[in-house]
Short mmCIF file of C-alpha atoms in Angstrom, two decimals:
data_model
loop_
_atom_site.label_atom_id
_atom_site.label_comp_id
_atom_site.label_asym_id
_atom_site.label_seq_id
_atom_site.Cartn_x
_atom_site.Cartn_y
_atom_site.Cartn_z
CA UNK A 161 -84.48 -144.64 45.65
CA UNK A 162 -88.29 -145.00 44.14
CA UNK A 163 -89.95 -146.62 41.80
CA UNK A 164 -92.87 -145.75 38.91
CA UNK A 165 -94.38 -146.92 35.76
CA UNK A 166 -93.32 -144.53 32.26
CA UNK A 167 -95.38 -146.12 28.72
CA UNK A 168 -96.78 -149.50 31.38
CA UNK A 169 -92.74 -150.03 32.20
CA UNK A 170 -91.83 -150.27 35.71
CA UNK A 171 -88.42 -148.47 36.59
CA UNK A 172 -86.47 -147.96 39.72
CA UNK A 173 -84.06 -145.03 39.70
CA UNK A 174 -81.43 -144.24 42.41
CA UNK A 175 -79.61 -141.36 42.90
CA UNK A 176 -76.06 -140.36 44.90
CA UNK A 177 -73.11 -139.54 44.34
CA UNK A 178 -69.26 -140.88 43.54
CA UNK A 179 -65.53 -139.20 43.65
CA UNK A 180 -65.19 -139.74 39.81
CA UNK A 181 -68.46 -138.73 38.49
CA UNK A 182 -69.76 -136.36 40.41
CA UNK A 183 -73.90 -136.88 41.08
CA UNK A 184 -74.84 -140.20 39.21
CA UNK A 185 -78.26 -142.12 38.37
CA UNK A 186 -79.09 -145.19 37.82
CA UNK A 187 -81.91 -146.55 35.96
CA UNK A 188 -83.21 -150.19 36.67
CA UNK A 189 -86.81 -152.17 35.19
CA UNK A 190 -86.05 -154.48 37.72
CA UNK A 191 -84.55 -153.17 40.94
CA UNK A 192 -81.67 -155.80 40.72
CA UNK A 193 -79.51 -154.91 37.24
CA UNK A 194 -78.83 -151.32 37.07
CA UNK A 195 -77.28 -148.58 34.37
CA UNK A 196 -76.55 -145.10 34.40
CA UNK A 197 -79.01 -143.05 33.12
CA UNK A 198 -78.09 -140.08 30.74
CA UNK A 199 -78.33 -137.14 32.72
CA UNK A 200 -76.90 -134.74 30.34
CA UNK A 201 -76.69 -131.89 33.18
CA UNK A 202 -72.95 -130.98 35.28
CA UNK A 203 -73.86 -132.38 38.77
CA UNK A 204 -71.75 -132.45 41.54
CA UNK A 205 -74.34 -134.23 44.21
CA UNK A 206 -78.09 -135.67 43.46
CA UNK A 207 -79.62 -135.94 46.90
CA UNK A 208 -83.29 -136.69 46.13
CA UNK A 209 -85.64 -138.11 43.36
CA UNK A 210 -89.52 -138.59 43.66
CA UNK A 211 -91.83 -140.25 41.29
CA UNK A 212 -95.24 -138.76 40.49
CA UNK A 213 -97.32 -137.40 37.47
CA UNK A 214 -96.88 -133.95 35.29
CA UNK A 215 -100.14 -131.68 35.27
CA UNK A 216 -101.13 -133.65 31.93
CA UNK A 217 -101.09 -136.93 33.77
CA UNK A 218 -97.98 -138.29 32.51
CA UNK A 219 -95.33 -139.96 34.61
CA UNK A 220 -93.00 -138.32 35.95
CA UNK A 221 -89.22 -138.67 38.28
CA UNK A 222 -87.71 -135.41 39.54
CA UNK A 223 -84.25 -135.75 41.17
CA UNK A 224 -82.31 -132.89 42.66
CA UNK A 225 -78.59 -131.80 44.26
CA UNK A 226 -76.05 -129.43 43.19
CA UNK A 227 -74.38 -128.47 39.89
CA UNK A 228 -70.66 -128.20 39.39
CA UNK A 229 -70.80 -124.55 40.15
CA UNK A 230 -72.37 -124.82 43.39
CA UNK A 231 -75.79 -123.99 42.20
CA UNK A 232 -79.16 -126.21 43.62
CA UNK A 233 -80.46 -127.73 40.38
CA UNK A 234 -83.69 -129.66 40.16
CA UNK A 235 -84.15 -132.57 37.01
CA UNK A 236 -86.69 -134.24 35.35
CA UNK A 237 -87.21 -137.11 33.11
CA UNK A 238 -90.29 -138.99 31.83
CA UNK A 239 -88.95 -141.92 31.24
CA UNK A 240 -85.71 -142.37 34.27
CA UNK A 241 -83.61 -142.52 31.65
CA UNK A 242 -83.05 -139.09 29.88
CA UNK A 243 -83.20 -135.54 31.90
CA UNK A 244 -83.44 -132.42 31.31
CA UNK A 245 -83.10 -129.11 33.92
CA UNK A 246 -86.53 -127.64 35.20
CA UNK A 247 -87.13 -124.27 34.46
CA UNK A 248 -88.28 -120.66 36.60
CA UNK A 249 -86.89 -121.29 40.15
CA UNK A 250 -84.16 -119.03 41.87
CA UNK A 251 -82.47 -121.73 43.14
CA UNK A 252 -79.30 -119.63 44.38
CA UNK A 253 -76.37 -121.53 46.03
CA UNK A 254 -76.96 -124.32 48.37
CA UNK A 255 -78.57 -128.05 47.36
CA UNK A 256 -81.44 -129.62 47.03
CA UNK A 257 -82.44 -132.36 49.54
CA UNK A 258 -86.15 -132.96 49.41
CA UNK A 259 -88.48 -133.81 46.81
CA UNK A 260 -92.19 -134.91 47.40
CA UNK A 261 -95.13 -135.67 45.17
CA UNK A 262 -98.84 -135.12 46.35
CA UNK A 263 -102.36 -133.89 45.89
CA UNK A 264 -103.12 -130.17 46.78
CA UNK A 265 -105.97 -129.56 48.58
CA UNK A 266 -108.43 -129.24 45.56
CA UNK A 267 -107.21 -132.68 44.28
CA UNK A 268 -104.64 -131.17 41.75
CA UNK A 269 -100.68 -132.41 41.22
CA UNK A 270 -98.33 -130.52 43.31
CA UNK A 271 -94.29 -131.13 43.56
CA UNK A 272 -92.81 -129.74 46.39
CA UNK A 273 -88.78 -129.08 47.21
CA UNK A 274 -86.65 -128.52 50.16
CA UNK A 275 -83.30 -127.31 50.48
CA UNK A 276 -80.50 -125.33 51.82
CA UNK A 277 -82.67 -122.12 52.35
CA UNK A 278 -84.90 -122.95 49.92
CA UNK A 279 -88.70 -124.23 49.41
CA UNK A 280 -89.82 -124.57 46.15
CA UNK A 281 -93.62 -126.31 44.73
CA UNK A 282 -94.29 -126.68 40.78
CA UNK A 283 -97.68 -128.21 39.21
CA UNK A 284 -95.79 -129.73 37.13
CA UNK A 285 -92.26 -130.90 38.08
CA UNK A 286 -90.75 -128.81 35.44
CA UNK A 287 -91.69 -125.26 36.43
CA UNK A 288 -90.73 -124.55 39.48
CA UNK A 289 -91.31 -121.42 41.95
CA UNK A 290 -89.80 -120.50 45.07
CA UNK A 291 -91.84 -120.47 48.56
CA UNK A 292 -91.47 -117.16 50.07
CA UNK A 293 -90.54 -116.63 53.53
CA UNK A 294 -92.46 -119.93 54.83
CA UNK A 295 -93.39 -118.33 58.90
CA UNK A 296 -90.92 -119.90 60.87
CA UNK A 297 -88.17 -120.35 58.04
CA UNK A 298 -85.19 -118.53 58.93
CA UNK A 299 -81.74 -117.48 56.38
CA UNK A 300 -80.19 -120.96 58.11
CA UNK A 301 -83.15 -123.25 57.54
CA UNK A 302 -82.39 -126.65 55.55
CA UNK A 303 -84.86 -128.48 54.43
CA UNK A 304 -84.02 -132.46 55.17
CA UNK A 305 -87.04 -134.00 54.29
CA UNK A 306 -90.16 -134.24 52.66
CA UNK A 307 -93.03 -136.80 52.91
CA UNK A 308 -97.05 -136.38 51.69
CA UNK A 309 -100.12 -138.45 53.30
CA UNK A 310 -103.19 -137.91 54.93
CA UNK A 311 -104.74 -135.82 57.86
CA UNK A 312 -106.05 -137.87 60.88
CA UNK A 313 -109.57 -137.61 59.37
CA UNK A 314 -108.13 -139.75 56.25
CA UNK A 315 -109.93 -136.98 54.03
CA UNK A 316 -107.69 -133.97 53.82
CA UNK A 317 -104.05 -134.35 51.99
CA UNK A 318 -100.70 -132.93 53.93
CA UNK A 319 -97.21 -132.41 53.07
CA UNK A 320 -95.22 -132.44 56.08
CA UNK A 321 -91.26 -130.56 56.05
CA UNK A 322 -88.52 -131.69 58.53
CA UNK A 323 -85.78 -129.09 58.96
CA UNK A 324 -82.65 -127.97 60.31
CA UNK A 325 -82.55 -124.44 61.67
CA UNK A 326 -80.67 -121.88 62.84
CA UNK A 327 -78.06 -123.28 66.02
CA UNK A 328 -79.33 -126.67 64.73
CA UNK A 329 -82.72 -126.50 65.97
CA UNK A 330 -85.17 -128.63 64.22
CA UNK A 331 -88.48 -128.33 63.52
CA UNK A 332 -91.84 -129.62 61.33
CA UNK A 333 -94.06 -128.09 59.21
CA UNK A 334 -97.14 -129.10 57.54
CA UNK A 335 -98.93 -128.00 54.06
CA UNK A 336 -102.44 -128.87 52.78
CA UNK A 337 -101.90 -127.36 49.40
CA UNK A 338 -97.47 -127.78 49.55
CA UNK A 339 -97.66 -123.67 48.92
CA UNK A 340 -98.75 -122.31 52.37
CA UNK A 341 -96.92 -123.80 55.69
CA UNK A 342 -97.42 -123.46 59.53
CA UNK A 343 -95.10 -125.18 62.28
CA UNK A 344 -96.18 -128.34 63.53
CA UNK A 345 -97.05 -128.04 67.27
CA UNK A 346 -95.12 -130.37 69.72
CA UNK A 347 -92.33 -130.96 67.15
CA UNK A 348 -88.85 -129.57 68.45
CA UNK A 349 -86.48 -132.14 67.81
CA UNK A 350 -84.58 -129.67 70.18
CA UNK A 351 -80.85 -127.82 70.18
CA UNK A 352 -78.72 -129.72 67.40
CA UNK A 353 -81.14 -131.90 66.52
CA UNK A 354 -81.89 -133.14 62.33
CA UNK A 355 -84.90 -134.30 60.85
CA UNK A 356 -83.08 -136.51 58.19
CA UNK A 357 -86.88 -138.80 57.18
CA UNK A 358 -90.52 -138.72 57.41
CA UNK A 359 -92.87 -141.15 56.21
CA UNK A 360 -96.74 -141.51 55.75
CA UNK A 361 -98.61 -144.77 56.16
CA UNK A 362 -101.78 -146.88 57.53
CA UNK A 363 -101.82 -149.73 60.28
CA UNK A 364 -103.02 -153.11 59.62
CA UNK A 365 -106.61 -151.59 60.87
CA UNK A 366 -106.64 -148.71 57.87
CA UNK A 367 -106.00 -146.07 60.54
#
């Protein structure tokens, strides 16, 4: 579920999935009434949606899953209502799990995507391109999660990847610029283990 502002409008849009429909979203202005939104595309499962801003500053909600023929398939819409399928990305068989919106190291608008086997970024939440052979990645990786903040120092952005590996063992990764990745030191979750969230905030003292 997230939240962001189309035209000065607030919307909430939530994503999933039902026995009937296939993947479904719903749109809401108010977080408490909600309708489906018309997502025009074949969707089996939509795991993940992100809110953030196109490269010409608009707003912006990506959503992603599976198609009805098994293919990952990433959405977009700039209003939560109406979407349309992005465009370039080899997004082979397998889902989509992760989405996360951020700043790239030179301050610019950067979309990143996880998956089954898959990393994808895109300046613009419509093109997309796939992340080759991040070090560490392996044929069995899944990408579970995605989150964007700060470094310690507060001045330098990160993206930071949970995944699930080969035998099931997890791991992190970090990105300044959601394009180039390195493992996380200290971050086995060990044998079996799943990164399924990560999240990026401040304490009550701004640290």
């Amino acid at each position: 579920i997230t939240c962001g502002v189309s035209d000065g409008v607030s919307s909430w849009i939530a994503v999933g999935y039902n026995n009937t429909d296939g993947g479904v979203i719903l749109n809401s202005l108010d977080g408490t009434c909600w309708v489906n939104a018309n997502t025009g595309n074949n969707l089996e499962y939509v795991n993940a949606v992100a809110y953030g801003l196109s490269s010409d500053g608009t707003s912006l909600w990506v959503a992603g899953g599976l198609d009805n023929s098994g293919t990952s398939v990433l959405i977009y819409s700039s209003s939560g209502t109406n979407w349309q399928t992005a465009e370039g990305a080899c997004l082979g068989s397998g889902s989509i799990y992760s989405i996360a919106y951020g700043l790239s190291s030179n301050d610019e608008s950067i979309w990143v995507a996880g998956g089954n086997e898959k990393l994808l970024y895109s300046d613009d939440g419509v093109s997309w391109e796939n992340i080759i052979d991040p070090p560490g990645f392996t044929s069995n990786t899944v990408i579970n999660s995605l989150a964007f903040g700060l470094s310690d120092n507060g001045t330098s952005t990160l993206f930071v990847a949970g995944t699930q590996g080969s035998a099931g063992t997890s791991m992190l990764y970090f990105s300044t610029n959601g394009t180039c990745w390195e493992n996380c030191s200290g971050s086995d979750f060990g044998t079996y283990g799943y990164v399924f969230g990560i999240a990026y905030g401040k304490d009550s003292n701004n640290d």
